Amino acid sequence: MAVLVLAEKPSVSQAIAAALGVKGKKDGYIEGNGYIISWCVGHLVGLANADNYEARYSRWAREDLPILPDPWKFTVSPGTKKQFGIIKSLMGRADVTELVEATDVG
C-alpha cells in the first residue's frame, strides 16, 4: 500500500520527501517508505475553449451568451503533458490507497 502525495512543485516535493525519509528518485516522482511523491508544474489542465463544445463558438456572438456547458471540458496544458501523464499513471497504480493534495489552495 502506498500514499500518493501531490505537491505544488518539485522543490516542495523534495522537502516533503526529506521530511518522510523518501529517497528513491524516479522520472517525475520520488518513491520509498510507502510514499510516492509527485508534483505539478504550473496548471496541469485548463478549461477548454468555447469552440471545443461547438464549432459556432469559434466566433463570438452576443446571441450565444452565456455559454454554460454541461459538463465542463478540460484540456491538458501543452507544457505539462508529460507530468500530467506521470501523475495519471501514479493515480491508477493498484498499490495507491490514499491521495494527499499538498498544493496551494488558491
Short mmCIF file of C-alpha atoms in Angstrom, two decimals:
data_model
loop_
_atom_site.label_atom_id
_atom_site.label_comp_id
_atom_site.label_asym_id
_atom_site.label_seq_id
_atom_site.Cartn_x
_atom_site.Cartn_y
_atom_site.Cartn_z
CA MET A 1 0.00 0.00 0.00
CA ALA A 2 1.25 3.47 -0.86
CA VAL A 3 0.24 7.05 -0.21
CA LEU A 4 0.45 9.33 -3.24
CA VAL A 5 1.35 12.91 -2.30
CA LEU A 6 0.91 15.63 -4.93
CA ALA A 7 2.89 18.80 -4.28
CA GLU A 8 2.80 22.19 -5.99
CA LYS A 9 6.32 21.99 -7.44
CA PRO A 10 9.46 19.84 -7.39
CA SER A 11 11.14 21.78 -4.58
CA VAL A 12 8.16 21.20 -2.27
CA SER A 13 8.17 17.51 -3.21
CA GLN A 14 11.84 17.31 -2.26
CA ALA A 15 11.14 18.94 1.11
CA ILE A 16 8.27 16.52 1.80
CA ALA A 17 10.44 13.59 0.74
CA ALA A 18 13.23 14.71 3.06
CA ALA A 19 10.80 15.01 5.98
CA LEU A 20 9.45 11.49 5.30
CA GLY A 21 12.84 9.92 4.59
CA VAL A 22 11.93 9.12 0.98
CA LYS A 23 14.97 8.91 -1.32
CA GLY A 24 14.03 6.87 -4.43
CA LYS A 25 14.12 9.40 -7.29
CA LYS A 26 12.25 8.37 -10.44
CA ASP A 27 11.17 10.21 -13.60
CA GLY A 28 8.58 12.70 -12.32
CA TYR A 29 8.28 11.41 -8.76
CA ILE A 30 10.10 10.22 -5.63
CA GLU A 31 9.20 6.87 -4.07
CA GLY A 32 10.01 4.97 -0.89
CA ASN A 33 8.86 4.13 2.66
CA GLY A 34 5.28 3.63 1.43
CA TYR A 35 5.08 7.07 -0.19
CA ILE A 36 5.03 8.24 -3.78
CA ILE A 37 5.61 11.99 -4.00
CA SER A 38 4.99 13.81 -7.26
CA TRP A 39 4.47 17.40 -8.29
CA CYS A 40 2.55 19.68 -10.55
CA VAL A 41 4.34 22.12 -12.81
CA GLY A 42 2.04 25.10 -13.01
CA HIS A 43 -1.51 24.42 -14.12
CA LEU A 44 -1.72 20.86 -15.45
CA VAL A 45 -5.14 21.41 -17.00
CA GLY A 46 -7.32 24.32 -18.02
CA LEU A 47 -10.85 24.92 -19.21
CA ALA A 48 -11.45 24.02 -22.84
CA ASN A 49 -12.07 26.85 -25.27
CA ALA A 50 -15.67 27.52 -26.23
CA ASP A 51 -15.18 26.11 -29.74
CA ASN A 52 -14.34 22.72 -28.18
CA TYR A 53 -18.06 22.47 -27.39
CA GLU A 54 -19.49 23.70 -30.69
CA ALA A 55 -17.73 24.98 -33.81
CA ARG A 56 -20.02 28.01 -33.95
CA TYR A 57 -18.42 29.30 -30.75
CA SER A 58 -15.15 29.91 -32.59
CA ARG A 59 -16.61 33.35 -33.40
CA TRP A 60 -18.20 35.20 -30.54
CA ALA A 61 -21.80 36.26 -31.00
CA ARG A 62 -23.91 38.02 -28.40
CA GLU A 63 -26.86 35.69 -29.01
CA ASP A 64 -24.73 32.70 -27.93
CA LEU A 65 -24.06 34.17 -24.49
CA PRO A 66 -23.94 33.00 -21.85
CA ILE A 67 -22.14 29.78 -22.72
CA LEU A 68 -22.83 27.37 -19.86
CA PRO A 69 -21.60 23.91 -20.84
CA ASP A 70 -22.70 20.81 -19.00
CA PRO A 71 -20.39 19.11 -18.34
CA TRP A 72 -17.36 21.40 -18.44
CA LYS A 73 -14.46 20.14 -20.56
CA PHE A 74 -10.80 20.39 -19.62
CA THR A 75 -7.64 20.23 -21.70
CA VAL A 76 -4.13 19.31 -20.64
CA SER A 77 -1.79 22.29 -20.91
CA PRO A 78 0.79 21.77 -23.69
CA GLY A 79 3.82 22.29 -21.44
CA THR A 80 2.63 19.86 -18.76
CA LYS A 81 1.59 16.80 -20.80
CA LYS A 82 4.47 14.62 -19.62
CA GLN A 83 3.96 15.36 -15.91
CA PHE A 84 0.18 15.03 -16.29
CA GLY A 85 0.72 11.56 -17.75
CA ILE A 86 3.04 10.58 -14.91
CA ILE A 87 0.53 11.71 -12.27
CA LYS A 88 -2.34 9.98 -14.07
CA SER A 89 -0.33 6.77 -14.17
CA LEU A 90 0.57 7.03 -10.48
CA MET A 91 -3.07 7.61 -9.53
CA GLY A 92 -4.00 4.42 -11.38
CA ARG A 93 -1.49 2.20 -9.61
CA ALA A 94 -3.06 -0.69 -7.72
CA ASP A 95 -0.89 -0.08 -4.65
CA VAL A 96 -2.01 3.54 -4.20
CA THR A 97 -4.64 3.57 -1.46
CA GLU A 98 -4.56 7.23 -0.43
CA LEU A 99 -4.03 10.58 -2.12
CA VAL A 100 -2.78 13.66 -0.29
CA GLU A 101 -3.10 17.01 -2.04
CA ALA A 102 -0.22 19.16 -0.82
CA THR A 103 -0.66 22.01 -3.31
CA ASP A 104 -1.62 25.66 -2.98
CA VAL A 105 -5.33 26.04 -2.38
CA GLY A 106 -5.98 29.36 -4.06
#
